XYZ file of N, CA and C in Angstrom:
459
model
N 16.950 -32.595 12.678
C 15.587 -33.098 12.833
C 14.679 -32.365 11.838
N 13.987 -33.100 11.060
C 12.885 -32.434 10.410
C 11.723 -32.016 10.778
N 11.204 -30.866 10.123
C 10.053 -30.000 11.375
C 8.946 -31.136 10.823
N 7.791 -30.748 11.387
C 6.909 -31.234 10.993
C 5.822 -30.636 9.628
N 5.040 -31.172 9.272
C 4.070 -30.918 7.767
C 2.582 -30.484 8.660
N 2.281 -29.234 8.521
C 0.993 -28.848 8.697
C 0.207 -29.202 7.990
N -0.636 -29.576 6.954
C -1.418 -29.431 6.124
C -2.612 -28.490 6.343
N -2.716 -27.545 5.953
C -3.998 -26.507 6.152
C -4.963 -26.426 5.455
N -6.127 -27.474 5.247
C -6.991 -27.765 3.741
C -8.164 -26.547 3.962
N -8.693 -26.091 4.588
C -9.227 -24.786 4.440
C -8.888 -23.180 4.548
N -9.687 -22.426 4.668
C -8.898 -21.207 4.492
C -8.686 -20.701 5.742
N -7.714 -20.123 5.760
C -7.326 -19.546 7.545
C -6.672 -18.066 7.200
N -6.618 -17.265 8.527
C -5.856 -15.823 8.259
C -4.777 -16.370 8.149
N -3.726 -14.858 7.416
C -2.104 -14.956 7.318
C -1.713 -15.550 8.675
N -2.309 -14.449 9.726
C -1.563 -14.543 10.374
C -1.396 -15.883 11.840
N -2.344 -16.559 11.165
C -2.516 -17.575 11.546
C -1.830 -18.884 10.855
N -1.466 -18.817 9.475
C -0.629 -19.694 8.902
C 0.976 -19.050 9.169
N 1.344 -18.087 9.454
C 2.490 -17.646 10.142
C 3.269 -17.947 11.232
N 1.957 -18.253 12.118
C 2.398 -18.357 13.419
C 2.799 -20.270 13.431
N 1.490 -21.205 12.317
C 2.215 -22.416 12.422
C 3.563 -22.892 11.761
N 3.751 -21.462 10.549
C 4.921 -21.962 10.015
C 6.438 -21.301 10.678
N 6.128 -20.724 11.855
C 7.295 -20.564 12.833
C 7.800 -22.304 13.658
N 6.929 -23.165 13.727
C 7.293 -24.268 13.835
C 6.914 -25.538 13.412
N 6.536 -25.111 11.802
C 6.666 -26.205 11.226
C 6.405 -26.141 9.498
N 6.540 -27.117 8.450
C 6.120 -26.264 7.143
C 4.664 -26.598 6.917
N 4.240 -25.827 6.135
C 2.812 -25.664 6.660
C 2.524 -25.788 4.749
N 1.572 -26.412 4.369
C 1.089 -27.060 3.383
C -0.237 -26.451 3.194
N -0.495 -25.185 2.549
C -2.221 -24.552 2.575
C -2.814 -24.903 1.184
N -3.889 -25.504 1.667
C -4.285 -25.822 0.422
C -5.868 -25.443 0.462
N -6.063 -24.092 0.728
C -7.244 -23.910 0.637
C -8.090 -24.290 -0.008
N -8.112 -23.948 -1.380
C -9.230 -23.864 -2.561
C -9.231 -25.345 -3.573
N -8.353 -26.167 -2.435
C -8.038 -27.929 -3.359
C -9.330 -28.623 -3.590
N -8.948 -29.370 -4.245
C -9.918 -30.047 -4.731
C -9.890 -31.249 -3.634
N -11.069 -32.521 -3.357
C -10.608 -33.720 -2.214
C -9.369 -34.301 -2.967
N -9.336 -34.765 -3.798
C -8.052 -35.607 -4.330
C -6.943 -34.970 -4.152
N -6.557 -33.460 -4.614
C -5.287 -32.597 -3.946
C -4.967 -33.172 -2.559
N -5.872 -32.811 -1.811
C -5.371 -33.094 -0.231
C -5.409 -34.163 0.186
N -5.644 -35.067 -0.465
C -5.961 -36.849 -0.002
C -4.207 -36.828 -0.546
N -4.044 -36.733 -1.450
C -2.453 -36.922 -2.032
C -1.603 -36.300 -0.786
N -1.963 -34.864 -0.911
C -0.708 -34.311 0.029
C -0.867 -34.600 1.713
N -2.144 -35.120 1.482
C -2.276 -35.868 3.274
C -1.259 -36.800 3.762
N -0.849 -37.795 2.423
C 0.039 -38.856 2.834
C 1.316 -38.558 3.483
N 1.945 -37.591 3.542
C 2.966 -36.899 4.093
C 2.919 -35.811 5.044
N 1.472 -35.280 5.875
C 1.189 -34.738 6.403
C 1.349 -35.305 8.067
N 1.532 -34.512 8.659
C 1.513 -34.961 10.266
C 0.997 -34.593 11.015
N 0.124 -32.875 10.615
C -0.806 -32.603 11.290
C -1.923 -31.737 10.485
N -3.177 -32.377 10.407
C -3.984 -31.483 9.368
C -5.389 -31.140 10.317
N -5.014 -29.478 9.796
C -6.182 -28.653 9.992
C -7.045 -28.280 9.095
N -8.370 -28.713 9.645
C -9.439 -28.375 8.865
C -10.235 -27.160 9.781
N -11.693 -26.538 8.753
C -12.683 -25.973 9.365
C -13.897 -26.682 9.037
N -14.705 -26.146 8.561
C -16.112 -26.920 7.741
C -15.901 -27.140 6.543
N -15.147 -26.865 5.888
C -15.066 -27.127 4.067
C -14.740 -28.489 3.555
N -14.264 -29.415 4.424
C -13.949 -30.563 4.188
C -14.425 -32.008 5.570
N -14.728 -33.002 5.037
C -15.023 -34.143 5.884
C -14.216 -35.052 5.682
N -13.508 -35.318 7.087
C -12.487 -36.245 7.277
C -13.364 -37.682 7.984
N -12.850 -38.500 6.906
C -13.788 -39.566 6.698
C -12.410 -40.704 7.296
N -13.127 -41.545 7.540
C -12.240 -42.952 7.750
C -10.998 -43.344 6.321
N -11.841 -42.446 5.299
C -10.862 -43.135 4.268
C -9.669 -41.504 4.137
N -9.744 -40.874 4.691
C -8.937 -39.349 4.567
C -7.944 -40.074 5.519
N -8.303 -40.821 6.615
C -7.569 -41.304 8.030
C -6.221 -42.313 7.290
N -6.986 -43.013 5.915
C -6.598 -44.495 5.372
C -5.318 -43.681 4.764
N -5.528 -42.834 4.161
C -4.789 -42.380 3.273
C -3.527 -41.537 3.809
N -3.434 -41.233 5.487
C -2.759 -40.333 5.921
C -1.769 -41.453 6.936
N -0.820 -41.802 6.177
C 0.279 -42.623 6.803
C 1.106 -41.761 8.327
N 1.426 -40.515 8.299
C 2.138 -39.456 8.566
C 1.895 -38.937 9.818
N 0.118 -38.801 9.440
C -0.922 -38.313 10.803
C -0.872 -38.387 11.939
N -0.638 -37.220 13.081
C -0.566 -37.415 14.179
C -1.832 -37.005 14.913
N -1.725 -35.799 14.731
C -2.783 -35.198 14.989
C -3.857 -34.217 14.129
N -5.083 -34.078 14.390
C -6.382 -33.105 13.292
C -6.706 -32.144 14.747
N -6.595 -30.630 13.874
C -7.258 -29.543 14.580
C -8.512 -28.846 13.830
N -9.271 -29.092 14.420
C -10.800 -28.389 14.136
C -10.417 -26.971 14.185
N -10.349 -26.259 13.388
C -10.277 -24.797 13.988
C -11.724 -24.154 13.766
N -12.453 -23.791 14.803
C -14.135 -23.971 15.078
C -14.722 -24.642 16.200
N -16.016 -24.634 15.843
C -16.571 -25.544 16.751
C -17.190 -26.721 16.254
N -17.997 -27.080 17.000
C -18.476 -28.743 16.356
C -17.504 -29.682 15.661
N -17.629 -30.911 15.791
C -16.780 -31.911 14.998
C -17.459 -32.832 14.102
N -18.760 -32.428 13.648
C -19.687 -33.244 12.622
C -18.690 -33.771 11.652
N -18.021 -32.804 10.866
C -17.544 -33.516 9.955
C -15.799 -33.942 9.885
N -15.278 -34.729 11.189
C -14.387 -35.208 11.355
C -14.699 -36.842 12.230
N -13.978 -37.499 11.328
C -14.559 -39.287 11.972
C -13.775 -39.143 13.291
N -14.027 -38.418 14.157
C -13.447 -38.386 15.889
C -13.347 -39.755 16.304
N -14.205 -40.521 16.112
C -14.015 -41.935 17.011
C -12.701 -42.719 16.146
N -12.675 -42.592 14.988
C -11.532 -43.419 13.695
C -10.549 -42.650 14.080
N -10.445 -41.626 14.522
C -9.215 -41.010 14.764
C -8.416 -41.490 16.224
N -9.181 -41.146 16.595
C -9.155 -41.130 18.350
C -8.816 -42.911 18.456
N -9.530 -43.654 17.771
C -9.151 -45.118 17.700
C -7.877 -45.142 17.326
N -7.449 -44.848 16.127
C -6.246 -44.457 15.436
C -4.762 -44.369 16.189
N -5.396 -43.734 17.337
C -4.287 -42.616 18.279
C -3.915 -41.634 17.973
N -4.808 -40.823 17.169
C -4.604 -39.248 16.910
C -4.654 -38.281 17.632
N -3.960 -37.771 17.790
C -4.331 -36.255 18.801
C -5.455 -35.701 18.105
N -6.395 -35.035 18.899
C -7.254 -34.492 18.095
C -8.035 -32.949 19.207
N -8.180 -31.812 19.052
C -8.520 -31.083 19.394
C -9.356 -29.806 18.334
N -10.569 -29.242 18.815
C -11.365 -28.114 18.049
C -11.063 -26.825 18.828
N -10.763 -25.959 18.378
C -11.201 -24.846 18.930
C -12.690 -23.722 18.946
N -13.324 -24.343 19.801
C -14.631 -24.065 19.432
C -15.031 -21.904 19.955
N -14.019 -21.737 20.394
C -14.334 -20.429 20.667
C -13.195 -19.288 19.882
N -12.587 -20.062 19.193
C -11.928 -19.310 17.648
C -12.617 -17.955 16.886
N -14.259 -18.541 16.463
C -14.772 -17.887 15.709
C -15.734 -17.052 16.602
N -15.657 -16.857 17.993
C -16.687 -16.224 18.982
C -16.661 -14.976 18.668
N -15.929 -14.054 18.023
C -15.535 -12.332 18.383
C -16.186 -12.266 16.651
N -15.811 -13.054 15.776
C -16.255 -12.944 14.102
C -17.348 -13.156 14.360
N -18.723 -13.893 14.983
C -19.901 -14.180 14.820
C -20.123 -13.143 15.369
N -20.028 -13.144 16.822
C -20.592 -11.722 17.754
C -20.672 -10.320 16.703
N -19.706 -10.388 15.880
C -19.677 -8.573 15.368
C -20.504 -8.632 14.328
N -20.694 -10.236 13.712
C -21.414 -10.210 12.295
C -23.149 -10.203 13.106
N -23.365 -10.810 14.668
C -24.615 -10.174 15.014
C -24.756 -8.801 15.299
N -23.961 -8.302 15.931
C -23.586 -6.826 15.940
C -24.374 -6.135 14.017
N -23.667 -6.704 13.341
C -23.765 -5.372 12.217
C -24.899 -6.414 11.511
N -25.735 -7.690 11.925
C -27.271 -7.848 11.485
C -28.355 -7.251 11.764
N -27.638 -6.426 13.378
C -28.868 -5.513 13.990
C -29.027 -4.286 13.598
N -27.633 -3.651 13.038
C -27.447 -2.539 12.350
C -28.116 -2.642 10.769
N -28.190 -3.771 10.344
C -28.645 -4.033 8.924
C -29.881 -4.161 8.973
N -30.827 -4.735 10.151
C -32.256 -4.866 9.971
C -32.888 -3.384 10.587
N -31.979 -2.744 11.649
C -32.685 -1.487 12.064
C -32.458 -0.540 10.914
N -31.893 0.138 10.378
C -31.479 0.839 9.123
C -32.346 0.041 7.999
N -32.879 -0.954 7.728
C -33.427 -1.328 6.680
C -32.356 -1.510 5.274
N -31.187 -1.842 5.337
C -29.995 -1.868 4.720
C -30.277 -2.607 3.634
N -30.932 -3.974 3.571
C -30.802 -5.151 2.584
C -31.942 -4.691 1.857
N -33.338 -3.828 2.093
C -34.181 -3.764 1.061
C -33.755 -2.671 0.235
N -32.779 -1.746 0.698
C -32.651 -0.384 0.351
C -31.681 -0.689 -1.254
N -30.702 -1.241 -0.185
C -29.432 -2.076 -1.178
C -29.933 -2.633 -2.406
N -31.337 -3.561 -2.245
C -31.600 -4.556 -3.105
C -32.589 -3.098 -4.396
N -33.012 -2.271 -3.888
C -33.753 -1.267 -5.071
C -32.682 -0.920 -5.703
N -31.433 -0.193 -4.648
C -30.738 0.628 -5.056
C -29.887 -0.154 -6.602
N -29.579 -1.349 -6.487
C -28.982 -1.959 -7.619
C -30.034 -2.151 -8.466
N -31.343 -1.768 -8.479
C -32.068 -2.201 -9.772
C -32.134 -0.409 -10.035
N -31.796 0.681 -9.704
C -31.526 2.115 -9.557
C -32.492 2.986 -9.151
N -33.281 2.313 -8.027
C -34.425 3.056 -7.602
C -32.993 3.800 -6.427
N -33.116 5.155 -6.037
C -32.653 5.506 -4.907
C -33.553 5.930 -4.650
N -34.418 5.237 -3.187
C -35.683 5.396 -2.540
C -35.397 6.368 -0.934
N -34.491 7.116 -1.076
C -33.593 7.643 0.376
C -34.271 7.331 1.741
N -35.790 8.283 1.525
C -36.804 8.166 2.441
C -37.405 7.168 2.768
N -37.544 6.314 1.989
C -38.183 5.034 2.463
C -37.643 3.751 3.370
N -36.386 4.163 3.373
C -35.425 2.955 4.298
C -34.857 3.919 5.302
N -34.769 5.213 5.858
C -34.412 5.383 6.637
C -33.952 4.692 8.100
N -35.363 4.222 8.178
C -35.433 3.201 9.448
C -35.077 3.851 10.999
N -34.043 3.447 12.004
C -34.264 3.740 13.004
C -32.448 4.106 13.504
N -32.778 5.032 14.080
C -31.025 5.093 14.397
C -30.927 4.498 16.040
N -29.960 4.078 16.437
C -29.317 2.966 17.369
C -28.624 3.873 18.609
N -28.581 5.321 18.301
C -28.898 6.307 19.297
C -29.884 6.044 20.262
N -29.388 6.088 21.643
C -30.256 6.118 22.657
C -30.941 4.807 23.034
N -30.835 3.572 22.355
C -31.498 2.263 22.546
C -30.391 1.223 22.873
N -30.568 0.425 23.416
C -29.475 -0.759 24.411
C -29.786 -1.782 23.513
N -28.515 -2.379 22.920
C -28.328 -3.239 21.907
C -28.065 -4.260 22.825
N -28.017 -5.604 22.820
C -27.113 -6.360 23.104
C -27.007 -7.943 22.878
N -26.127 -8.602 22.617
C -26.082 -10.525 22.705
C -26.036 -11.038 24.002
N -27.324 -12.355 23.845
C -27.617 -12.385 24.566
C -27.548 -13.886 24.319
N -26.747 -14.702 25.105
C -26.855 -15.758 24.677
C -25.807 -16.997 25.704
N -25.559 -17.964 25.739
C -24.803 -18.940 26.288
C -23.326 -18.962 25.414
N -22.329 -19.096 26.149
C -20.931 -19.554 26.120
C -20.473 -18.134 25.261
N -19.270 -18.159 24.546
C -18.545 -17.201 24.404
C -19.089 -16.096 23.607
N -19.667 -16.330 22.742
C -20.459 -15.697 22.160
C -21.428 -14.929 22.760
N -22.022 -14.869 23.352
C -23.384 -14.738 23.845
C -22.708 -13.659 25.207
């Protein structure tokens, strides 16, 4: 029996293209151009996207093979869900994938605006080192926290 064709048109961790090519061959085509992956779609059976690409009715036309599309993310703006789903595609997002990567990148925005990081940074490359003037505030002794709805939050 032949495994199945991942197609992976955006960028994903290793160890995440590892784990699909334990059961199946997996086709990454991160940095393609649309026409690359419209070609290698035709032989594809299951293609994962993130935001870098829009799967249009005519991505659907072109994918003889297609079983199923995984959102890896949230939102499905730019996947034709109803053409698919008409289709009979399996189709699933993982919308709480990227919950722990956003959370830490709010984590170290609060560290970047209390420290004064981005104005300091932005002298320091024109070669002012202004030390005293960006000090800002240390995160000692004050209650940080996200605050927000669903996984993130």
């Amino acid at each position: 029996m032949t495994r199945p064709v991942v197609l992976i048109a955006d960028s994903m961790s290793d160890e995440v293209i590892a784990e699909i090519a334990c059961v199946a061959d997996v086709d990454y085509l991160p940095m393609a151009r649309e026409a690359t992956v419209l070609k290698r779609l035709a032989s594809a059976h299951v293609l994962v996207v993130r935001s870098g690409h829009r799967v249009t009715e005519d991505w659907l036309l072109s994918a003889p093979s297609l079983r199923a599309i995984i959102r890896a993310g949230s939102g499905t703006d730019n996947i034709a869900v109803e053409a698919a789903l008409g289709r009979g595609l399996l189709f699933a997002s993982l919308p709480g994938a990227n919950a722990v990567s956003v959370a830490e990148l709010g984590v170290a925005s609060i560290l970047i605006l209390l420290r004064h990081l981005f104005p300091a940074y932005s002298q320091l490359r024109d070669g002012v080192w202004a030390k005293s003037r960006y000090v800002g505030a240390e995160l000692q002794g004050k209650t940080v926290a996200l605050i927000g709805f669903g996984s993130i939050g």
